[in-house]
Amino acid sequence: MPQAPVTPLSSHSSPGAILRLIRSGAASSRAEVARLVGISASTATTRVDELIRLGYLREAGAGASQGGRRPQLVEVSPASGVVGAADLGTNHASFGLFDMGGTLLEERHLDMTIADGPRPILAWVLEQMTQMAGDQEIRGIALALPGPVDSLTGLLVSPSRMPGWNGMDVAAIMRELSGVPVLVDNDANLMTLGEHSLPTSHVQHLVFVKAGSSIGCGVIASGKLHHGSHGMAGDISHVSVPDAPHVLCGCGRYDCLDVLAGGAAIVTNLRSAGIEVEDTAHVLRLALDAHPLATRMLRDAGTRTGNVLATIVNFFNPEQLVLGGNLSQAEAFVAGVRSAIYTQCLPMATDHLEIVVSPAGKLGGVRGAAQLILDHLFDSDVVDQLIRAR
């Protein structure tokens, strides 16, 4: 049976566009919606009331008087469901459950083995999220993955520490398992988004470095996460480091930053030197206890990372360079990065550059994943389509 024609809504006055205005904070009342969108007060009231009826918005009390009646404020309703976010690593996973207003309701941090494969791991991830949600409706899910994700196809591309995952459409598998919208991205990208989404972050140009077992990087350009043409923007893992030991990387090339400065490389080098060390966290404990070789290797790793970042800082001229991941907790590593940046970069690039250790910490990837799926669910086109389908 043919569908009835849909009456087009103005792109600026559709319910989805109005919801975006209110979610961004640009409007907080029906009167402000009418003024900003350029529609009548009655039309603005109709649109806002529809969004309240559908559970997207709620009344938020009376605002300050502007010379007449006090306006009735509206805001995004946090009670219209929850979203699940997960940051998957090689041997661990962090989970967050968020309401629709973006407030973190619950978090979990668990051990796992990514090499167990896509379907067992994703089924386990969904089980954790379902337990956290209880009787609340999960509206969407987003995952941060420890490997390159093609931003056009959504497929994992040659992930070096994820055997059995190459070419997998993780979002499609998770959608099949969960029945809700699912988005995925590289963990460094979502950590970057998580940093930028913090209420205290007001920068428009930011470079984030994930320094853990491996080295990753993400870029915020003009206030938005920058993916490049296929999602590889910011990938510094396989940049060759000059004047470094000749080490073969898993990509088949020599002297990549990842195999020279990543936590896994430091662990390997300490073991080769006869030091019994379990993992990156153990390296940090040794350095905290003033172990000379562990401290020197961390500083060398920071210097090599900083030398690579110096080119990015000179080229991109960010306002902020954020260091995250386990290695950012080591003073020696951070000092090495700072020293290289200030030595290698032009004064104009560093005079107003802020170099900080991640404020978001271990929840950066989870917060970024939540921001990704919430932005999708509140996208004006998505909202308008859902409203028309009801």
CSV table of C-alpha atoms in Angstrom, one decimal:
chain,number,residue,atom,x,y,z
A,1,MET,CA,0.0,0.0,0.0
A,2,PRO,CA,1.6,3.3,-1.0
A,3,GLN,CA,2.5,5.7,1.9
A,4,ALA,CA,0.9,9.0,2.3
A,5,PRO,CA,3.1,11.9,1.3
A,6,VAL,CA,5.1,13.5,4.1
A,7,THR,CA,4.7,17.2,4.5
A,8,PRO,CA,8.2,18.6,4.7
A,9,LEU,CA,9.2,20.5,7.8
A,10,SER,CA,11.5,23.5,7.7
A,11,SER,CA,15.0,22.3,8.5
A,12,HIS,CA,15.2,25.1,11.2
A,13,SER,CA,11.8,24.6,12.8
A,14,SER,CA,11.3,20.8,12.8
A,15,PRO,CA,11.0,19.1,16.2
A,16,GLY,CA,14.5,17.6,15.7
A,17,ALA,CA,16.0,21.0,15.1
A,18,ILE,CA,14.2,22.5,18.1
A,19,LEU,CA,15.4,19.7,20.3
A,20,ARG,CA,19.0,20.3,19.1
A,21,LEU,CA,18.6,24.0,20.1
A,22,ILE,CA,17.4,23.1,23.6
A,23,ARG,CA,20.0,20.4,24.1
A,24,SER,CA,22.8,22.8,23.1
A,25,GLY,CA,21.6,25.3,25.7
A,26,ALA,CA,20.8,27.9,23.0
A,27,ALA,CA,17.2,27.9,24.0
A,28,SER,CA,15.5,27.0,27.3
A,29,SER,CA,11.9,28.1,26.8
A,30,ARG,CA,9.2,28.1,24.2
A,31,ALA,CA,9.6,31.9,23.8
A,32,GLU,CA,13.3,31.5,23.1
A,33,VAL,CA,12.6,28.8,20.6
A,34,ALA,CA,10.1,31.0,18.8
A,35,ARG,CA,12.5,33.9,18.7
A,36,LEU,CA,15.6,32.0,17.6
A,37,VAL,CA,13.8,29.9,15.0
A,38,GLY,CA,11.6,32.7,13.7
A,39,ILE,CA,8.2,30.9,14.2
A,40,SER,CA,5.1,31.9,16.0
A,41,ALA,CA,4.7,31.3,19.7
A,42,SER,CA,1.8,28.9,19.1
A,43,THR,CA,4.0,26.8,16.6
A,44,ALA,CA,6.9,26.8,19.1
A,45,THR,CA,4.5,25.6,21.8
A,46,THR,CA,3.1,22.9,19.6
A,47,ARG,CA,6.6,21.6,18.7
A,48,VAL,CA,7.9,21.7,22.3
A,49,ASP,CA,4.8,20.1,23.7
A,50,GLU,CA,5.1,17.3,21.2
A,51,LEU,CA,8.7,16.7,22.3
A,52,ILE,CA,7.6,16.6,25.9
A,53,ARG,CA,4.8,14.1,25.0
A,54,LEU,CA,7.3,11.9,23.3
A,55,GLY,CA,9.7,11.9,26.3
A,56,TYR,CA,12.5,13.9,24.8
A,57,LEU,CA,12.0,17.0,26.9
A,58,ARG,CA,10.5,17.8,30.3
A,59,GLU,CA,9.4,21.0,32.1
A,60,ALA,CA,12.1,22.5,34.3
A,61,GLY,CA,10.3,25.1,36.4
A,62,ALA,CA,9.9,28.8,35.9
A,63,GLY,CA,12.7,31.0,34.6
A,64,ALA,CA,13.6,34.6,35.4
A,65,SER,CA,11.1,37.3,34.4
A,66,GLN,CA,12.1,39.5,31.5
A,67,GLY,CA,9.4,42.1,32.3
A,68,GLY,CA,6.3,39.9,31.9
A,69,ARG,CA,5.3,36.5,33.0
A,70,ARG,CA,8.1,34.2,34.0
A,71,PRO,CA,8.8,31.7,31.2
A,72,GLN,CA,8.3,28.0,31.7
A,73,LEU,CA,11.7,26.4,31.2
A,74,VAL,CA,12.2,23.1,29.3
A,75,GLU,CA,15.2,20.7,29.2
A,76,VAL,CA,16.2,17.3,27.9
A,77,SER,CA,14.5,14.6,29.9
A,78,PRO,CA,17.1,12.3,31.4
A,79,ALA,CA,14.5,9.7,32.2
A,80,SER,CA,13.6,8.7,28.7
A,81,GLY,CA,16.0,5.8,28.7
A,82,VAL,CA,19.7,5.1,29.0
A,83,VAL,CA,22.7,4.5,26.7
A,84,GLY,CA,25.5,2.0,27.2
A,85,ALA,CA,29.1,2.9,26.5
A,86,ALA,CA,32.2,0.7,26.6
A,87,ASP,CA,35.9,1.2,26.0
A,88,LEU,CA,37.5,-2.1,25.1
A,89,GLY,CA,41.2,-2.7,25.6
A,90,THR,CA,43.4,-5.7,24.9
A,91,ASN,CA,42.9,-7.2,28.4
A,92,HIS,CA,40.4,-4.9,30.1
A,93,ALA,CA,37.1,-3.1,29.5
A,94,SER,CA,35.5,0.0,31.0
A,95,PHE,CA,31.7,0.4,31.0
A,96,GLY,CA,29.4,3.4,31.6
A,97,LEU,CA,25.7,3.7,31.8
A,98,PHE,CA,24.4,7.2,31.0
A,99,ASP,CA,21.0,8.8,31.1
A,100,MET,CA,19.8,10.8,28.1
A,101,GLY,CA,21.0,14.0,29.6
A,102,GLY,CA,24.6,12.6,29.5
A,103,THR,CA,24.9,12.0,33.3
A,104,LEU,CA,27.0,8.9,34.3
A,105,LEU,CA,24.8,6.6,36.3
A,106,GLU,CA,27.1,3.6,36.8
A,107,GLU,CA,30.6,2.4,35.8
A,108,ARG,CA,32.4,-0.9,35.7
A,109,HIS,CA,36.0,-1.9,35.0
A,110,LEU,CA,36.6,-5.5,34.3
A,111,ASP,CA,39.3,-7.8,32.9
A,112,MET,CA,38.8,-9.5,29.6
A,113,THR,CA,40.7,-10.9,26.6
A,114,ILE,CA,40.0,-9.2,23.3
A,115,ALA,CA,41.6,-12.3,21.5
A,116,ASP,CA,38.5,-14.3,22.5
A,117,GLY,CA,36.9,-13.0,19.3
A,118,PRO,CA,34.1,-10.6,18.3
A,119,ARG,CA,30.9,-12.5,19.1
A,120,PRO,CA,31.9,-13.9,22.5
A,121,ILE,CA,33.3,-10.5,23.6
A,122,LEU,CA,30.3,-8.5,22.2
A,123,ALA,CA,27.8,-10.9,23.8
A,124,TRP,CA,29.6,-10.4,27.1
A,125,VAL,CA,29.6,-6.6,26.6
A,126,LEU,CA,25.9,-6.6,26.0
A,127,GLU,CA,25.4,-8.8,29.1
A,128,GLN,CA,27.2,-6.2,31.3
A,129,MET,CA,25.2,-3.3,29.9
A,130,THR,CA,21.9,-5.2,30.4
A,131,GLN,CA,22.8,-5.9,34.0
A,132,MET,CA,23.7,-2.2,34.5
A,133,ALA,CA,20.5,-1.0,32.9
A,134,GLY,CA,18.2,-3.2,34.8
A,135,ASP,CA,14.6,-2.3,33.9
A,136,GLN,CA,15.6,0.9,32.1
A,137,GLU,CA,15.3,0.9,28.3
A,138,ILE,CA,18.7,0.9,26.5
A,139,ARG,CA,18.3,3.4,23.6
A,140,GLY,CA,21.7,3.0,22.0
A,141,ILE,CA,25.2,1.6,22.5
A,142,ALA,CA,28.6,2.9,21.5
A,143,LEU,CA,32.0,1.1,21.6
A,144,ALA,CA,35.6,2.4,21.7
A,145,LEU,CA,37.8,-0.2,19.9
A,146,PRO,CA,41.6,-0.7,20.3
A,147,GLY,CA,42.2,-0.7,16.5
A,148,PRO,CA,41.7,1.4,13.4
A,149,VAL,CA,38.1,1.8,12.3
A,150,ASP,CA,37.3,2.9,8.7
A,151,SER,CA,35.0,5.9,9.2
A,152,LEU,CA,33.3,5.2,5.8
A,153,THR,CA,32.6,1.5,6.1
A,154,GLY,CA,32.7,1.1,9.9
A,155,LEU,CA,35.0,-2.0,9.5
A,156,LEU,CA,38.1,-2.7,11.6
A,157,VAL,CA,41.2,-2.5,9.5
A,158,SER,CA,44.3,-4.6,10.4
A,159,PRO,CA,44.0,-4.2,14.2
A,160,SER,CA,47.5,-5.3,15.5
A,161,ARG,CA,46.3,-6.5,18.9
A,162,MET,CA,42.9,-7.9,18.0
A,163,PRO,CA,43.4,-11.3,16.4
A,164,GLY,CA,40.2,-12.5,14.7
A,165,TRP,CA,38.7,-9.0,14.4
A,166,ASN,CA,40.1,-7.8,11.1
A,167,GLY,CA,37.4,-6.7,8.7
A,168,MET,CA,34.7,-7.1,11.3
A,169,ASP,CA,31.6,-4.8,11.2
A,170,VAL,CA,31.4,-4.6,15.0
A,171,ALA,CA,28.5,-2.2,14.9
A,172,ALA,CA,26.4,-4.5,12.8
A,173,ILE,CA,27.1,-7.5,15.0
A,174,MET,CA,26.2,-5.5,18.1
A,175,ARG,CA,23.0,-4.2,16.5
A,176,GLU,CA,22.1,-7.8,15.7
A,177,LEU,CA,22.6,-8.8,19.3
A,178,SER,CA,21.0,-5.8,21.0
A,179,GLY,CA,18.3,-4.6,18.5
A,180,VAL,CA,19.3,-0.9,19.2
A,181,PRO,CA,21.4,1.7,17.3
A,182,VAL,CA,25.1,1.0,17.7
A,183,LEU,CA,28.1,3.2,16.8
A,184,VAL,CA,31.9,2.3,17.0
A,185,ASP,CA,35.1,4.2,16.7
A,186,ASN,CA,38.8,3.9,17.5
A,187,ASP,CA,39.5,4.2,21.2
A,188,ALA,CA,41.9,7.2,20.8
A,189,ASN,CA,39.2,9.1,18.8
A,190,LEU,CA,36.6,8.5,21.5
A,191,MET,CA,39.0,9.4,24.3
A,192,THR,CA,39.6,12.6,22.5
A,193,LEU,CA,35.9,13.2,22.2
A,194,GLY,CA,35.5,12.4,25.9
A,195,GLU,CA,38.1,15.0,26.9
A,196,HIS,CA,36.5,17.6,24.7
A,197,SER,CA,33.0,16.9,26.0
A,198,LEU,CA,34.0,17.7,29.6
A,199,PRO,CA,32.2,20.8,31.0
A,200,THR,CA,35.6,22.3,31.8
A,201,SER,CA,36.8,22.0,28.2
A,202,HIS,CA,36.3,25.1,26.1
A,203,VAL,CA,39.1,24.7,23.5
A,204,GLN,CA,38.3,24.4,19.7
A,205,HIS,CA,41.7,22.8,18.7
A,206,LEU,CA,43.0,19.9,20.7
A,207,VAL,CA,45.4,17.0,20.3
A,208,PHE,CA,44.9,14.0,22.5
A,209,VAL,CA,47.6,11.3,22.9
A,210,LYS,CA,46.7,7.8,24.3
A,211,ALA,CA,49.9,6.4,25.7
A,212,GLY,CA,49.3,3.0,27.1
A,213,SER,CA,50.5,-0.4,25.8
A,214,SER,CA,50.4,1.2,22.4
A,215,ILE,CA,50.4,4.9,21.3
A,216,GLY,CA,47.4,6.5,19.7
A,217,CYS,CA,46.2,10.0,18.9
A,218,GLY,CA,43.0,11.9,18.2
A,219,VAL,CA,42.3,15.5,16.9
A,220,ILE,CA,39.6,18.0,17.7
A,221,ALA,CA,39.6,20.6,14.9
A,222,SER,CA,37.3,23.7,15.1
A,223,GLY,CA,35.4,22.0,17.9
A,224,LYS,CA,34.7,18.7,16.1
A,225,LEU,CA,36.4,15.3,16.1
A,226,HIS,CA,38.5,15.1,12.9
A,227,HIS,CA,38.5,11.7,11.2
A,228,GLY,CA,40.2,12.5,7.9
A,229,SER,CA,39.1,10.8,4.7
A,230,HIS,CA,38.9,7.2,6.2
A,231,GLY,CA,39.2,7.7,9.9
A,232,MET,CA,43.0,7.5,10.1
A,233,ALA,CA,43.6,11.2,11.1
A,234,GLY,CA,45.9,11.4,14.2
A,235,ASP,CA,47.3,7.8,13.9
A,236,ILE,CA,50.9,8.4,15.0
A,237,SER,CA,51.5,4.7,16.0
A,238,HIS,CA,53.5,4.0,12.8
A,239,VAL,CA,55.4,7.2,12.3
A,240,SER,CA,59.1,6.4,12.0
A,241,VAL,CA,61.3,7.7,14.8
A,242,PRO,CA,64.7,8.9,13.6
A,243,ASP,CA,67.9,8.0,15.5
A,244,ALA,CA,66.2,5.1,17.3
A,245,PRO,CA,67.0,1.4,17.8
A,246,HIS,CA,66.3,-0.7,14.7
A,247,VAL,CA,63.1,-2.5,15.8
A,248,LEU,CA,60.7,-4.4,13.6
A,249,CYS,CA,57.0,-3.4,14.0
A,250,GLY,CA,54.0,-5.6,13.4
A,251,CYS,CA,53.1,-3.5,10.4
A,252,GLY,CA,56.2,-4.8,8.7
A,253,ARG,CA,58.2,-1.6,8.9
A,254,TYR,CA,61.0,-0.6,11.2
A,255,ASP,CA,61.3,2.0,14.0
A,256,CYS,CA,57.6,2.8,14.4
A,257,LEU,CA,56.7,4.9,17.4
A,258,ASP,CA,54.5,2.2,18.8
A,259,VAL,CA,57.3,-0.4,19.1
A,260,LEU,CA,59.7,2.2,20.5
A,261,ALA,CA,57.6,4.2,23.0
A,262,GLY,CA,54.5,2.1,23.8
A,263,GLY,CA,54.1,0.5,27.2
A,264,ALA,CA,54.4,-3.0,25.7
A,265,ALA,CA,57.8,-2.0,24.2
A,266,ILE,CA,59.0,-0.7,27.6
A,267,VAL,CA,58.0,-4.0,29.2
A,268,THR,CA,59.9,-6.0,26.5
A,269,ASN,CA,63.0,-3.9,26.9
A,270,LEU,CA,63.0,-4.2,30.7
A,271,ARG,CA,62.7,-7.9,30.5
A,272,SER,CA,65.5,-8.0,28.0
A,273,ALA,CA,67.6,-6.2,30.6
A,274,GLY,CA,66.8,-8.9,33.2
A,275,ILE,CA,64.2,-7.0,35.1
A,276,GLU,CA,61.1,-9.0,36.0
A,277,VAL,CA,58.1,-6.9,35.0
A,278,GLU,CA,54.5,-8.0,34.4
A,279,ASP,CA,52.9,-5.2,32.5
A,280,THR,CA,52.8,-1.4,32.0
A,281,ALA,CA,51.2,-0.9,35.4
A,282,HIS,CA,54.2,-2.7,36.9
A,283,VAL,CA,56.6,-0.4,35.1
A,284,LEU,CA,54.8,2.6,36.6
A,285,ARG,CA,55.2,1.1,40.1
A,286,LEU,CA,58.9,0.6,39.5
A,287,ALA,CA,59.3,4.2,38.4
A,288,LEU,CA,57.3,5.4,41.4
A,289,ASP,CA,59.8,3.5,43.5
A,290,ALA,CA,62.7,5.3,41.8
A,291,HIS,CA,63.9,2.3,39.7
A,292,PRO,CA,66.6,4.0,37.5
A,293,LEU,CA,66.2,1.9,34.3
A,294,ALA,CA,62.3,2.0,34.4
A,295,THR,CA,62.5,5.7,34.9
A,296,ARG,CA,65.0,6.3,32.1
A,297,MET,CA,62.9,4.2,29.7
A,298,LEU,CA,59.8,6.1,30.5
A,299,ARG,CA,61.5,9.4,29.9
A,300,ASP,CA,63.0,8.1,26.6
A,301,ALA,CA,59.6,7.0,25.5
A,302,GLY,CA,58.2,10.4,26.4
A,303,THR,CA,60.9,12.1,24.4
A,304,ARG,CA,60.4,10.0,21.4
A,305,THR,CA,56.6,10.6,21.6
A,306,GLY,CA,57.2,14.3,22.0
A,307,ASN,CA,59.5,14.4,19.0
A,308,VAL,CA,56.7,13.0,16.8
A,309,LEU,CA,54.1,15.3,18.4
A,310,ALA,CA,56.3,18.4,17.8
A,311,THR,CA,55.7,18.1,14.1
A,312,ILE,CA,51.9,17.9,14.7
A,313,VAL,CA,52.0,20.9,17.1
A,314,ASN,CA,53.9,23.0,14.6
A,315,PHE,CA,51.6,22.0,11.8
A,316,PHE,CA,48.2,22.0,13.6
A,317,ASN,CA,48.8,24.7,16.3
A,318,PRO,CA,46.4,23.3,18.9
A,319,GLU,CA,45.4,25.1,22.0
A,320,GLN,CA,45.8,22.0,24.2
A,321,LEU,CA,47.8,18.8,24.1
A,322,VAL,CA,46.2,16.2,26.4
A,323,LEU,CA,48.2,13.2,27.6
A,324,GLY,CA,46.2,10.1,28.5
A,325,GLY,CA,46.6,6.4,29.0
A,326,ASN,CA,48.7,4.6,31.7
A,327,LEU,CA,52.0,6.2,30.7
A,328,SER,CA,50.6,9.7,31.3
A,329,GLN,CA,50.6,8.8,35.0
A,330,ALA,CA,54.4,8.7,35.0
A,331,GLU,CA,56.2,12.0,35.6
A,332,ALA,CA,59.2,10.8,33.6
A,333,PHE,CA,57.1,10.2,30.5
A,334,VAL,CA,55.3,13.5,30.8
A,335,ALA,CA,58.6,15.4,31.3
A,336,GLY,CA,60.0,13.7,28.2
A,337,VAL,CA,57.1,14.9,26.1
A,338,ARG,CA,57.2,18.4,27.5
A,339,SER,CA,61.0,18.7,26.9
A,340,ALA,CA,60.7,17.5,23.3
A,341,ILE,CA,57.8,19.8,22.5
A,342,TYR,CA,59.4,22.9,23.9
A,343,THR,CA,62.7,22.1,22.3
A,344,GLN,CA,61.4,21.2,18.8
A,345,CYS,CA,58.5,23.6,18.4
A,346,LEU,CA,58.5,27.2,17.4
A,347,PRO,CA,57.7,29.7,20.2
A,348,MET,CA,54.5,30.8,18.4
A,349,ALA,CA,53.2,27.3,18.5
A,350,THR,CA,53.9,26.8,22.3
A,351,ASP,CA,53.4,30.3,23.8
A,352,HIS,CA,49.7,29.6,24.3
A,353,LEU,CA,49.9,25.8,24.2
A,354,GLU,CA,48.6,24.0,27.3
A,355,ILE,CA,50.1,20.5,28.0
A,356,VAL,CA,48.0,18.6,30.5
A,357,VAL,CA,47.4,15.1,31.8
A,358,SER,CA,43.9,13.8,31.0
A,359,PRO,CA,41.2,15.2,33.3
A,360,ALA,CA,38.8,12.4,32.2
A,361,GLY,CA,41.3,9.7,33.1
A,362,LYS,CA,40.2,6.1,32.7
A,363,LEU,CA,36.6,7.2,31.8
A,364,GLY,CA,37.7,9.3,28.8
A,365,GLY,CA,36.8,6.6,26.2
A,366,VAL,CA,33.5,5.7,27.9
A,367,ARG,CA,32.5,9.4,28.0
A,368,GLY,CA,33.4,9.8,24.4
A,369,ALA,CA,31.4,6.8,23.4
A,370,ALA,CA,28.4,8.1,25.3
A,371,GLN,CA,28.7,11.5,23.6
A,372,LEU,CA,28.9,9.7,20.2
A,373,ILE,CA,25.7,7.7,20.6
A,374,LEU,CA,23.8,10.6,22.3
A,375,ASP,CA,24.7,13.0,19.5
A,376,HIS,CA,23.3,10.4,17.1
A,377,LEU,CA,20.1,9.8,19.0
A,378,PHE,CA,19.5,13.5,19.3
A,379,ASP,CA,20.5,14.3,15.6
A,380,SER,CA,17.7,16.4,14.2
A,381,ASP,CA,17.2,14.2,11.1
A,382,VAL,CA,17.0,11.0,13.3
A,383,VAL,CA,14.5,12.6,15.7
A,384,ASP,CA,12.3,13.8,12.9
A,385,GLN,CA,12.3,10.4,11.2
A,386,LEU,CA,11.3,8.7,14.5
A,387,ILE,CA,8.6,11.2,15.1
A,388,ARG,CA,7.2,10.7,11.6
A,389,ALA,CA,7.2,6.9,12.1
A,390,ARG,CA,5.1,7.1,15.3
